[in-house]
mmCIF file of C-alpha atoms and ligand atoms in Angstrom:
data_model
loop_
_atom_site.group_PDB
_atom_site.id
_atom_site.type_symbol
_atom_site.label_atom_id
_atom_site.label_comp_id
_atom_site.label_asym_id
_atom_site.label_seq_id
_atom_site.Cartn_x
_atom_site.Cartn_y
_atom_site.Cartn_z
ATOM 1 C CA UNK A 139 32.950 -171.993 -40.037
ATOM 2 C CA UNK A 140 35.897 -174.202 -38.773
ATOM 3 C CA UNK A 141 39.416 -173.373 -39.658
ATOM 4 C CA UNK A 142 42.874 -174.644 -38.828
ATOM 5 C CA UNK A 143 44.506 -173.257 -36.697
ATOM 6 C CA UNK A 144 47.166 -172.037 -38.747
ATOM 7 C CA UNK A 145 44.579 -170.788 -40.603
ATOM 8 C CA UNK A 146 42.533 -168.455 -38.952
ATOM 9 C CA UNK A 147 40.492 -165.368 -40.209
ATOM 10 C CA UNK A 148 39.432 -162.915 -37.038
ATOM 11 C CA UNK A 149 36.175 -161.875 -36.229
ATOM 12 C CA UNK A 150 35.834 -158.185 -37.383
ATOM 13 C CA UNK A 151 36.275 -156.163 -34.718
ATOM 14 C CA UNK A 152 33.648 -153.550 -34.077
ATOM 15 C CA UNK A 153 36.326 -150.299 -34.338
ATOM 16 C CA UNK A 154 38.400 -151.900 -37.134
ATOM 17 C CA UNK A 155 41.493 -151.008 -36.813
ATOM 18 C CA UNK A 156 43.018 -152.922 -40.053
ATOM 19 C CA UNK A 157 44.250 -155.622 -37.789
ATOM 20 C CA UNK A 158 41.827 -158.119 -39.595
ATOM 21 C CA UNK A 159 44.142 -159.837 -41.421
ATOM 22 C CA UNK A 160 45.199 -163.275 -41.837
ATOM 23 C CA UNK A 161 46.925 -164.399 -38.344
ATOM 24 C CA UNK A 162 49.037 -167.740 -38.838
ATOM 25 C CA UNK A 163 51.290 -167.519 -36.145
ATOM 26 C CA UNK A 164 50.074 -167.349 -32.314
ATOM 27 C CA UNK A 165 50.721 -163.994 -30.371
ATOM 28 C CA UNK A 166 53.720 -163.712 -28.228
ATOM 29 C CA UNK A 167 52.922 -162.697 -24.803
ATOM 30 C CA UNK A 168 55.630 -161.691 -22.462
ATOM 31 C CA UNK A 169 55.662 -162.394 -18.449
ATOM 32 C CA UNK A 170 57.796 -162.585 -15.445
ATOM 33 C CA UNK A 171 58.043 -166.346 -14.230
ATOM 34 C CA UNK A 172 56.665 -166.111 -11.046
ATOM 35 C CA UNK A 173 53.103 -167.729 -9.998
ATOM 36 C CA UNK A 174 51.550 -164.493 -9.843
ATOM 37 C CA UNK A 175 52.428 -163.129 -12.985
ATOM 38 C CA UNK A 176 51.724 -166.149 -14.813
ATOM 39 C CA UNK A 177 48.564 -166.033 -13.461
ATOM 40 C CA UNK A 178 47.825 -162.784 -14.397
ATOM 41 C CA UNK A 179 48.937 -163.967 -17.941
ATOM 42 C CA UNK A 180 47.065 -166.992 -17.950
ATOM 43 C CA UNK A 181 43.786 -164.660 -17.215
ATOM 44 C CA UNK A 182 45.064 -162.112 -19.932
ATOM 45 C CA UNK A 183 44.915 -164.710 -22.413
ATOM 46 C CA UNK A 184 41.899 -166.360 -21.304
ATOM 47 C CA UNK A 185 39.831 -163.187 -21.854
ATOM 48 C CA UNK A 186 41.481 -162.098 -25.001
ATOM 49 C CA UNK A 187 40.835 -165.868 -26.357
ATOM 50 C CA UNK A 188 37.172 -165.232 -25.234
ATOM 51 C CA UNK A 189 36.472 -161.508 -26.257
ATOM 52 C CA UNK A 190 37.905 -162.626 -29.516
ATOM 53 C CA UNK A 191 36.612 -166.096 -30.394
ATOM 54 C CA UNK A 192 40.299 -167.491 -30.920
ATOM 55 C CA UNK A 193 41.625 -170.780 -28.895
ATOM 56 C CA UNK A 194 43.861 -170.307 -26.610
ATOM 57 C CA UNK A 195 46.526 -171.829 -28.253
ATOM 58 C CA UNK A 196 46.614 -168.617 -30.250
ATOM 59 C CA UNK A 197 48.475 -166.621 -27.273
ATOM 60 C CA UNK A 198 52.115 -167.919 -26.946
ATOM 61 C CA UNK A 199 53.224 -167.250 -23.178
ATOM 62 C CA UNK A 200 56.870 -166.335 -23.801
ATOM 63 C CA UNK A 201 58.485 -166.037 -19.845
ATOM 64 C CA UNK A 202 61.227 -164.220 -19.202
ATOM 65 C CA UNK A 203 63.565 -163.172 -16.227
ATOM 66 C CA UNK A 204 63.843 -159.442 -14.864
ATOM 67 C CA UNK A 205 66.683 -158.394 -12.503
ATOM 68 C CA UNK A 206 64.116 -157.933 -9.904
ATOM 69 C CA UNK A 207 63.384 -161.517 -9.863
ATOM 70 C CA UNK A 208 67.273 -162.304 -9.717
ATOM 71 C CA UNK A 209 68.335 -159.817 -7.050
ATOM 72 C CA UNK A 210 66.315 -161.200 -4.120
ATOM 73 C CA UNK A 211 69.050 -160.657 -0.933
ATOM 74 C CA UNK A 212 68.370 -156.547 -1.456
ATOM 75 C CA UNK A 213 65.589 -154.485 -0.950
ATOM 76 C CA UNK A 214 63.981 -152.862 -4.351
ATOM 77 C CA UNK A 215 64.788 -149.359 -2.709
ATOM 78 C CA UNK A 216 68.670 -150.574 -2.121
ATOM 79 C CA UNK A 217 68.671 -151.685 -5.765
ATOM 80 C CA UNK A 218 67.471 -148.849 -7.302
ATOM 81 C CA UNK A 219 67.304 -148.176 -10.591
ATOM 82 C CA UNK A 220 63.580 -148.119 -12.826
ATOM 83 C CA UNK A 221 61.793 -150.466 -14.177
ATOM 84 C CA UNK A 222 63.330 -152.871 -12.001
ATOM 85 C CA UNK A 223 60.619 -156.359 -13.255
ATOM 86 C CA UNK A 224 60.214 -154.833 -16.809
ATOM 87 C CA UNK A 225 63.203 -153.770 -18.584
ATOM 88 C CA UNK A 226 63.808 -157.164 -19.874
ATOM 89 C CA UNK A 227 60.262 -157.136 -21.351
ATOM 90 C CA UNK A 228 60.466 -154.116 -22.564
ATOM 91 C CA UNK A 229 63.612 -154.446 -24.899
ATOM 92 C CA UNK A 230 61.919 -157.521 -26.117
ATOM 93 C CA UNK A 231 58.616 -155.004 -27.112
ATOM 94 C CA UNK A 232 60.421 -152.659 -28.575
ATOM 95 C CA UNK A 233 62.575 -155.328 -30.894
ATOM 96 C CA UNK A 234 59.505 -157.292 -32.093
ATOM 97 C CA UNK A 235 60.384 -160.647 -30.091
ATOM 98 C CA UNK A 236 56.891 -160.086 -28.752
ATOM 99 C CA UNK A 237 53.517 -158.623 -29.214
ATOM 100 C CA UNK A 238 52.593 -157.391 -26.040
ATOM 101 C CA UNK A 239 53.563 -157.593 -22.007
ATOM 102 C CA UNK A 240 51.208 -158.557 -18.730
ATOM 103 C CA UNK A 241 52.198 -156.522 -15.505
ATOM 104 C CA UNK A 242 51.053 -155.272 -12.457
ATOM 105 C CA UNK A 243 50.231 -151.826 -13.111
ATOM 106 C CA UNK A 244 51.632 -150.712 -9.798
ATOM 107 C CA UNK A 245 54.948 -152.403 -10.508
ATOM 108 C CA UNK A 246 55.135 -150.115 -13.863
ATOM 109 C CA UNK A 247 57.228 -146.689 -13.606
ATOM 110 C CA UNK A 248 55.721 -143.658 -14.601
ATOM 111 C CA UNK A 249 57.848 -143.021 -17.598
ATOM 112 C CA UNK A 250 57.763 -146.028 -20.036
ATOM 113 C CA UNK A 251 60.475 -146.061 -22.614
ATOM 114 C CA UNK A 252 59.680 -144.514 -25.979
ATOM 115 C CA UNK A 253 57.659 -146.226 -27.679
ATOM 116 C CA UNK A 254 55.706 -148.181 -25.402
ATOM 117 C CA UNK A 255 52.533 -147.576 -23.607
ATOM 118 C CA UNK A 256 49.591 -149.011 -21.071
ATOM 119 C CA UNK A 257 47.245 -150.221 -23.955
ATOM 120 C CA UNK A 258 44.537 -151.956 -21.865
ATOM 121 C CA UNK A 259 44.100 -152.553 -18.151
ATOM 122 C CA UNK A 260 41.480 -155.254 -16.651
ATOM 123 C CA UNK A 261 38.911 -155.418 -14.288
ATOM 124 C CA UNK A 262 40.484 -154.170 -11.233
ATOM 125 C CA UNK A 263 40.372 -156.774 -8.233
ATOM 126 C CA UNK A 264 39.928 -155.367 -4.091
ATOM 127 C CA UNK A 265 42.811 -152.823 -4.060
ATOM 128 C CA UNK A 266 42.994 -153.100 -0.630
ATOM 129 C CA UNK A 267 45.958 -154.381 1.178
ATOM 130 C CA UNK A 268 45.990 -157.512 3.902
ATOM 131 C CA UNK A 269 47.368 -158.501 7.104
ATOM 132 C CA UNK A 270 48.156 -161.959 7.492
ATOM 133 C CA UNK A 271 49.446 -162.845 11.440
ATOM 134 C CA UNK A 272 50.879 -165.655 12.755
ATOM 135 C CA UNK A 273 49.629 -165.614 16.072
ATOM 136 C CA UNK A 274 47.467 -162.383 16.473
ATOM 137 C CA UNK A 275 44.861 -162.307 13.691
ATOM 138 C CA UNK A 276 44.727 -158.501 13.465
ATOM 139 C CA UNK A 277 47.418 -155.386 12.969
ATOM 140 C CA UNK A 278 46.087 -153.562 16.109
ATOM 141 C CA UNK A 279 46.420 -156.997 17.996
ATOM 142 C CA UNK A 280 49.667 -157.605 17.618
ATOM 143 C CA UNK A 281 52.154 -157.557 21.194
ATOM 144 C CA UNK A 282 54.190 -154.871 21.610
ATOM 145 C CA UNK A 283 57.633 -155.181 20.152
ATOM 146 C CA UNK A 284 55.903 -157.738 17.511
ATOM 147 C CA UNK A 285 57.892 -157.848 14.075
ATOM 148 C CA UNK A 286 56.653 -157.388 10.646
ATOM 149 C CA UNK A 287 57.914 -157.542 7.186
ATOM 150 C CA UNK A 288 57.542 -156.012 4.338
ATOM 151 C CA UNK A 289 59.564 -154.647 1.370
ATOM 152 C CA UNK A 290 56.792 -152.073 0.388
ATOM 153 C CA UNK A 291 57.938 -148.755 1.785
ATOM 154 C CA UNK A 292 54.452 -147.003 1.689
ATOM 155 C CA UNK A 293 53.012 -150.221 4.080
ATOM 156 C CA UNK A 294 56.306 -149.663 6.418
ATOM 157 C CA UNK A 295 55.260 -146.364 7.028
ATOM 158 C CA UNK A 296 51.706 -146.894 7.473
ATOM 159 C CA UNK A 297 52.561 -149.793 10.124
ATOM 160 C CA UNK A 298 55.008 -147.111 12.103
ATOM 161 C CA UNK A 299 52.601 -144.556 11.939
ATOM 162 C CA UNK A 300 49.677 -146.818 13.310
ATOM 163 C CA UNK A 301 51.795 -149.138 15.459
ATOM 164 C CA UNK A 302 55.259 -147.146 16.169
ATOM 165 C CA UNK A 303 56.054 -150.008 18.769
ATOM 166 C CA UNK A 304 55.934 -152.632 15.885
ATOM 167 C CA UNK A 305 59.725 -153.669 14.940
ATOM 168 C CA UNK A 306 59.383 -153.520 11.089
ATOM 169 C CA UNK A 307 61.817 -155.182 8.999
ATOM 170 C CA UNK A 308 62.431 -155.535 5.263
ATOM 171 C CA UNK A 309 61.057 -158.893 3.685
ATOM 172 C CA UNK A 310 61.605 -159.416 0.357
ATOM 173 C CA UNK A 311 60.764 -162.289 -2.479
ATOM 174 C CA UNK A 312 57.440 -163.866 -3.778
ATOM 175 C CA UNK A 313 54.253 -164.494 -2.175
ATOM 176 C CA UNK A 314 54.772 -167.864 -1.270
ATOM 177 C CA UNK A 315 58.429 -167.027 0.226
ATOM 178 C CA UNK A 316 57.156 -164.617 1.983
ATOM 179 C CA UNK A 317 54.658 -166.964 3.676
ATOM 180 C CA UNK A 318 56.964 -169.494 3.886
ATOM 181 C CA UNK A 319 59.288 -167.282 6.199
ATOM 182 C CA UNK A 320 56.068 -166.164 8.294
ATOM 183 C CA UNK A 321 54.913 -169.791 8.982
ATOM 184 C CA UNK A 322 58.744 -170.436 9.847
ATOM 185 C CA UNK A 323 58.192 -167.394 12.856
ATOM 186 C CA UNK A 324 60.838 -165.079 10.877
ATOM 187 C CA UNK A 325 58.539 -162.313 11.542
ATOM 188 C CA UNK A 326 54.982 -162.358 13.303
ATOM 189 C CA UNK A 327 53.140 -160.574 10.362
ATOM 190 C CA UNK A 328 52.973 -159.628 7.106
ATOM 191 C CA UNK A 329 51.572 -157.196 4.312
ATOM 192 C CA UNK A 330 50.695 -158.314 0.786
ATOM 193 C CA UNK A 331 47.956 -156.944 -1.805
ATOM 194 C CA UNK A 332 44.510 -158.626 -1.605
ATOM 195 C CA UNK A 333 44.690 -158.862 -5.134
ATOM 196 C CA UNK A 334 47.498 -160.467 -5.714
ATOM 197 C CA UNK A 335 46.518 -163.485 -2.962
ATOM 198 C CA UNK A 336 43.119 -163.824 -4.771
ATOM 199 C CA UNK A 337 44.868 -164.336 -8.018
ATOM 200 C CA UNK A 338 46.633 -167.019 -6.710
ATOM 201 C CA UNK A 339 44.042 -168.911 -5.147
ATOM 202 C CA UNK A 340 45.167 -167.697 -1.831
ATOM 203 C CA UNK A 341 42.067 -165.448 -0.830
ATOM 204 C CA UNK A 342 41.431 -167.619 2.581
ATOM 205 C CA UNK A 343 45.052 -166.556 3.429
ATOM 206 C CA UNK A 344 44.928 -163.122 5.111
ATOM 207 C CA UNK A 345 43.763 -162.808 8.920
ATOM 208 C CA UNK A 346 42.239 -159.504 7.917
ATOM 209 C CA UNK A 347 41.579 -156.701 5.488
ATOM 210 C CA UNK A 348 43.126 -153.368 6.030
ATOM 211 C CA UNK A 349 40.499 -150.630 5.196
ATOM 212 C CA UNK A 350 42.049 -148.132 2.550
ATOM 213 C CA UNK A 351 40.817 -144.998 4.483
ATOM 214 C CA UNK A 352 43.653 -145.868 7.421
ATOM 215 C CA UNK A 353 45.558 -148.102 5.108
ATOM 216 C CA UNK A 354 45.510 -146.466 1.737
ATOM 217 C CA UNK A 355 46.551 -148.870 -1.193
ATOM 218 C CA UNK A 356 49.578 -147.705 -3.360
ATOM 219 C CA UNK A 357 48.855 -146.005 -6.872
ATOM 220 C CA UNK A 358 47.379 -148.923 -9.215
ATOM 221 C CA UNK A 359 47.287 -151.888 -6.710
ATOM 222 C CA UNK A 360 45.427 -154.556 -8.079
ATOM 223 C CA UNK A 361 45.253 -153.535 -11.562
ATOM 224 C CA UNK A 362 46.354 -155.929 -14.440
ATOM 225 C CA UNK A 363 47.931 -153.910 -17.548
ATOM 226 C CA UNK A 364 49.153 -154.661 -20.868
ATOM 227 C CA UNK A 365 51.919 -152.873 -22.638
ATOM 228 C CA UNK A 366 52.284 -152.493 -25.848
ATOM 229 C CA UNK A 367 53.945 -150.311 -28.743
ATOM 230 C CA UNK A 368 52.545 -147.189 -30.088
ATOM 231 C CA UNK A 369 50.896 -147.548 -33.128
ATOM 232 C CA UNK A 370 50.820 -150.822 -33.306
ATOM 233 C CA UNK A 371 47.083 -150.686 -34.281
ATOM 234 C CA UNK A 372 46.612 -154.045 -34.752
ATOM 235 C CA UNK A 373 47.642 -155.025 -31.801
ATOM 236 C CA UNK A 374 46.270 -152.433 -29.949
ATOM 237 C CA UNK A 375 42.916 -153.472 -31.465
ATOM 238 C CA UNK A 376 43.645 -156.797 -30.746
ATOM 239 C CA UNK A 377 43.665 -155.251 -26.802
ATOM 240 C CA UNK A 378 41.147 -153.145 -26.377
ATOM 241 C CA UNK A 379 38.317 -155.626 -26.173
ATOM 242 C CA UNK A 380 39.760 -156.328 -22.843
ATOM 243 C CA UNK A 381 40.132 -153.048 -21.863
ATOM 244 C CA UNK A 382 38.386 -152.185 -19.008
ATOM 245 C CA UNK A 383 37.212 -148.368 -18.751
ATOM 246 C CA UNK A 384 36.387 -147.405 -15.199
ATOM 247 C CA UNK A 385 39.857 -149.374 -14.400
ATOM 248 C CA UNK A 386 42.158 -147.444 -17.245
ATOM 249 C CA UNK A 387 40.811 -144.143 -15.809
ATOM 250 C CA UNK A 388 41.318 -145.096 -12.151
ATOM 251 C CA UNK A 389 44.858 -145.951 -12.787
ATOM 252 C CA UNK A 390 45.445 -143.086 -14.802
ATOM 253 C CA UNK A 391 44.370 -140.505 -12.358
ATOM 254 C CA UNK A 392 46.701 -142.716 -9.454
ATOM 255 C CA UNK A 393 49.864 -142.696 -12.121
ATOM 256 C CA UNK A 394 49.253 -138.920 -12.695
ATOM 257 C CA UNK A 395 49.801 -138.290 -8.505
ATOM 258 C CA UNK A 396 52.706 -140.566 -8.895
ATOM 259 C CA UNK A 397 54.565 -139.173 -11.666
ATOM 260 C CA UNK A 398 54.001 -135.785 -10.041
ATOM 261 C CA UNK A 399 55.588 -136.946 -6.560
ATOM 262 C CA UNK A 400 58.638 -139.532 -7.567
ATOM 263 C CA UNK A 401 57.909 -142.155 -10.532
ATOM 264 C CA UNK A 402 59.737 -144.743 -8.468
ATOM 265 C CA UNK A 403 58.545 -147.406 -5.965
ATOM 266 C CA UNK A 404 60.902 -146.031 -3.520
ATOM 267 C CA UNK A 405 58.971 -143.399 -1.696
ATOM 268 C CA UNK A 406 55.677 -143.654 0.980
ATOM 269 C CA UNK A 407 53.208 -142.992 -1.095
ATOM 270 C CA UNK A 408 49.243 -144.169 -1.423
ATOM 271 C CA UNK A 409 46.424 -143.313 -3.932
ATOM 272 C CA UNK A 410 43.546 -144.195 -5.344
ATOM 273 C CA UNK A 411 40.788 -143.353 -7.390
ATOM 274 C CA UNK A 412 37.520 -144.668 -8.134
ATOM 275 C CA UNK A 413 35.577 -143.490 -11.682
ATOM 276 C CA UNK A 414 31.719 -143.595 -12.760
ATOM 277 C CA UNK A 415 32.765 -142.782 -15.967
ATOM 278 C CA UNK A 416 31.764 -139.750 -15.396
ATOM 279 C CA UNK A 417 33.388 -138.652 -12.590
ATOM 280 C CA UNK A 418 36.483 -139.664 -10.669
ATOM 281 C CA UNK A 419 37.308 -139.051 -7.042
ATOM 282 C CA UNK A 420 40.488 -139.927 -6.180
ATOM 283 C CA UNK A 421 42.198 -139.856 -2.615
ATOM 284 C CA UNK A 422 45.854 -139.823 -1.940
ATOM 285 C CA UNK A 423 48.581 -139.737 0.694
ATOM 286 C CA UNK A 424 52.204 -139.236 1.054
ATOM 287 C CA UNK A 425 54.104 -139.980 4.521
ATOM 288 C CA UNK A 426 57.802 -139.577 5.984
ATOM 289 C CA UNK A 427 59.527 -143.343 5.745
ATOM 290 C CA UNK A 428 59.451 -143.089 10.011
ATOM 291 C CA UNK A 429 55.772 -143.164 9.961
ATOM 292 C CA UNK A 430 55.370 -139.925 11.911
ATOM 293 C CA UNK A 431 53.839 -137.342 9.657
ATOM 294 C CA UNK A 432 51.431 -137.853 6.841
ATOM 295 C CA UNK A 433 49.328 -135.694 4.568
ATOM 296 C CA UNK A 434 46.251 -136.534 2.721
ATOM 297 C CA UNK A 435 44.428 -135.108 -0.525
ATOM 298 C CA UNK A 436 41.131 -135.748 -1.786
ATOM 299 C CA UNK A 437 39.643 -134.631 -4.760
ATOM 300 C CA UNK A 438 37.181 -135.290 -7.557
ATOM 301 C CA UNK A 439 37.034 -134.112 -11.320
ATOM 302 C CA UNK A 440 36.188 -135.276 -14.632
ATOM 303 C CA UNK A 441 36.946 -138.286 -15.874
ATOM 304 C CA UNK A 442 38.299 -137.027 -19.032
ATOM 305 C CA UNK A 443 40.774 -135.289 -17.275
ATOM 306 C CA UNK A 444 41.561 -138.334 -15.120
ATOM 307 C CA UNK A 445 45.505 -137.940 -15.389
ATOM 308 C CA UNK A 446 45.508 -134.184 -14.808
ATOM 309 C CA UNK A 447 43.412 -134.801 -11.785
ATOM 310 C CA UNK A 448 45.971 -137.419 -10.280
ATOM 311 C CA UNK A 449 49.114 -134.865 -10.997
ATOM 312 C CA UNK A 450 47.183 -131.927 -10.020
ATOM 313 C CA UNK A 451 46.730 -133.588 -6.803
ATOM 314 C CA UNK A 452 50.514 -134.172 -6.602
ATOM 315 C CA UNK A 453 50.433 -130.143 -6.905
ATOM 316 C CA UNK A 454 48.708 -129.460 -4.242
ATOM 317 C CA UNK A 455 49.604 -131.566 -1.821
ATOM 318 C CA UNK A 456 53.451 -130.584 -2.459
ATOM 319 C CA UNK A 457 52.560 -127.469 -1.621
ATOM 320 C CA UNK A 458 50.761 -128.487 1.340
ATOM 321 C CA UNK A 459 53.525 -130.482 2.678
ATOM 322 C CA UNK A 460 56.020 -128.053 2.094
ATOM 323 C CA UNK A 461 59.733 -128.713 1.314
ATOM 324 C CA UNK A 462 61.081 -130.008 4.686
ATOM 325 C CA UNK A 463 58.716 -132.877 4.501
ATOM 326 C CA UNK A 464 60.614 -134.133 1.182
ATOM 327 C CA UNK A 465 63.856 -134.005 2.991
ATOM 328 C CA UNK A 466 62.837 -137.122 4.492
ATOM 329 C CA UNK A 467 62.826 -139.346 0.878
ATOM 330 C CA UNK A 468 66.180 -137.974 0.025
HETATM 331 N N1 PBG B 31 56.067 -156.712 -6.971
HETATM 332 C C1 PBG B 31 55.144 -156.527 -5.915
HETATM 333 C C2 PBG B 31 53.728 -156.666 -6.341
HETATM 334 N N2 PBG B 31 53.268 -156.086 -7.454
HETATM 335 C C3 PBG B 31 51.935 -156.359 -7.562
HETATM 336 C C4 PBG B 31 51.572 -157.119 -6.470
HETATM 337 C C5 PBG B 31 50.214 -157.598 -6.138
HETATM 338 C C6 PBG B 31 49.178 -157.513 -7.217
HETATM 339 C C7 PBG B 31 48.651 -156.155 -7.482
HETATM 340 O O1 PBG B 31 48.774 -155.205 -6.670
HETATM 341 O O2 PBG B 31 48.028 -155.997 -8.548
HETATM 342 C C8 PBG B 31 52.708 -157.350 -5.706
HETATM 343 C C9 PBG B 31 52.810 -158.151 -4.468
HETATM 344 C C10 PBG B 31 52.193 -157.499 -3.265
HETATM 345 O O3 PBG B 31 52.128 -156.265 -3.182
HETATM 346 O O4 PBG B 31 51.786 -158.227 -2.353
#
């Protein structure tokens, strides 16, 4: 069958949802500007185009520009305040200007604004986090006194607590800024997500791979999510043939020990989980900003229960860290 484009019937979906109806107009997409969320929109749209038999021209990317993009001469933790690369998407959800929102999971806040939700997540990439050096290839290599940045402060504490000699300074702006300053000898190393570097055609880039037992990733690293509104069936329809399972209930379980702990990106904290679909075992840690004392949880439940799992973990190792230790986010 060949129709027009402004034309087109959908493919029944297998659940049908009632979203089957005529579509004349494309669907708007909403994205930061920057290369690495337009490529994680660019692959959004390429598998909903595919799961879905449409052209791509049916996805309009509409790119806008969050205060987190603007305010690049502060630190996300000086600047405060939720939500900080998604507000501006999120007004534009909720008042119909478009259909649905790509993120980065991990750059999503625990509490979304009524109304919205995570309707899909895809294939997670590596979670893990890498080292990219200037001179020394390697985090344990690097001279003493040798300065890194990094804006993340979950990876500043992980580098004082396995390098306390390393000078770590704050180091903010995109990926390629951030390389930019490195090449430039502004700081002697760096710390960015695997995934993100992969997604940008960067993967040759790091000088090595931090292993997520000693260098947990944070909560949702290197997930892609789409946000939606509630009950928008046929939208979320429209979504969940790109949903990936095993992903949604990994990041679950790692926003559950989140939203327990703090809900903001401004506290030392790792986690991640890892489902079968049956089962989920999820590790997490929380650490003092100075590096010096950490704790660590592990535990493993039913998937079904992935959420409860993550803030259940956040329970227990609250308690196990006792109240002094929080003294040190505050
Ligand atoms: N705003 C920071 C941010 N949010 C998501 C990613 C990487 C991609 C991901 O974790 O999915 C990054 C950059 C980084 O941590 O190096």
């Amino acid at each position: 069958m060949v129709s027009s484009l402004n034309r087109f019937r959908f493919k029944q979906p297998r659940s049908n949802n009632g979203w089957q109806r005529m579509q004349t107009k494309p669907f708007r997409i909403g994205t930061r500007g920057s290369p690495l969320a337009l490529a994680q929109t660019h692959e959004t749209r390429d598998r909903l185009a595919a799961a879905h038999g449409l052209p791509v021209e049916m996805f309009e990317i509409v790119t806008l520009s969050t205060k987190g993009d603007r305010i690049t001469d502060r630190s996300l933790a000086e600047i405060g305040g939720k939500g900080l690369f998604t507000e501006e998407l999120e007004q534009q959800l909720l008042s119909g200007d478009l259909d649905f929102a790509v993120h980065s999971s991990k750059d999503m806040t625990t509490k979304l604004p009524d109304g919205l939700f995570l309707s899909a997540f895809l294939p997670r990439e590596d979670v893990r986090d890498a080292f990219v050096g200037r001179s020394a290839t390697r985090l344990a290599e690097l001279p003493q006194g040798a300065t890194v940045g990094s804006s993340s402060l979950r990876r500043q504490a992980l580098i004082r607590r396995l390098r306390p000699d390393v000078n770590v300074i704050t180091y903010r702006g995109q990926v390629e800024t951030r390389l930019r300053k490195l090449a430039e000898g502004q700081v002697d190393g760096t710390l960015l997500a695997y995934a993100g570097l992969r997604r940008l055609g960067m993967a040759h880039v790091p000088t090595e791979l931090l292993d997520p037992e000693s260098f947990p990733p944070a909560p949702a690293q290197g997930a892609i999510c789409i946000e939606a509104r509630l009950g928008d069936d046929r939208i979320n329809a429209l979504l969940s043939a790109v949903d990936d399972p095993r992903t949604h209930e990994a990041v679950s379980c790692e926003r559950g020990f989140l939203a327990t702990l703090d809900g903001s990106c401004r506290t030392p904290i790792a986690g991640y989980a890892q489902s079968d679909g049956a089962r989920i075992r999820f590790s997490g840690m929380i650490l003092t900003p100075d590096g010096t004392t950490c704790h660590r949880i592990e535990t493993d439940g039913r998937t079904a229960d992935a959420a409860a799992l993550g803030r259940e973990a956040g329970e227990r190792i609250r308690a196990k860290a006792g109240p002094e230790f929080f003294l040190s986010w505050s």
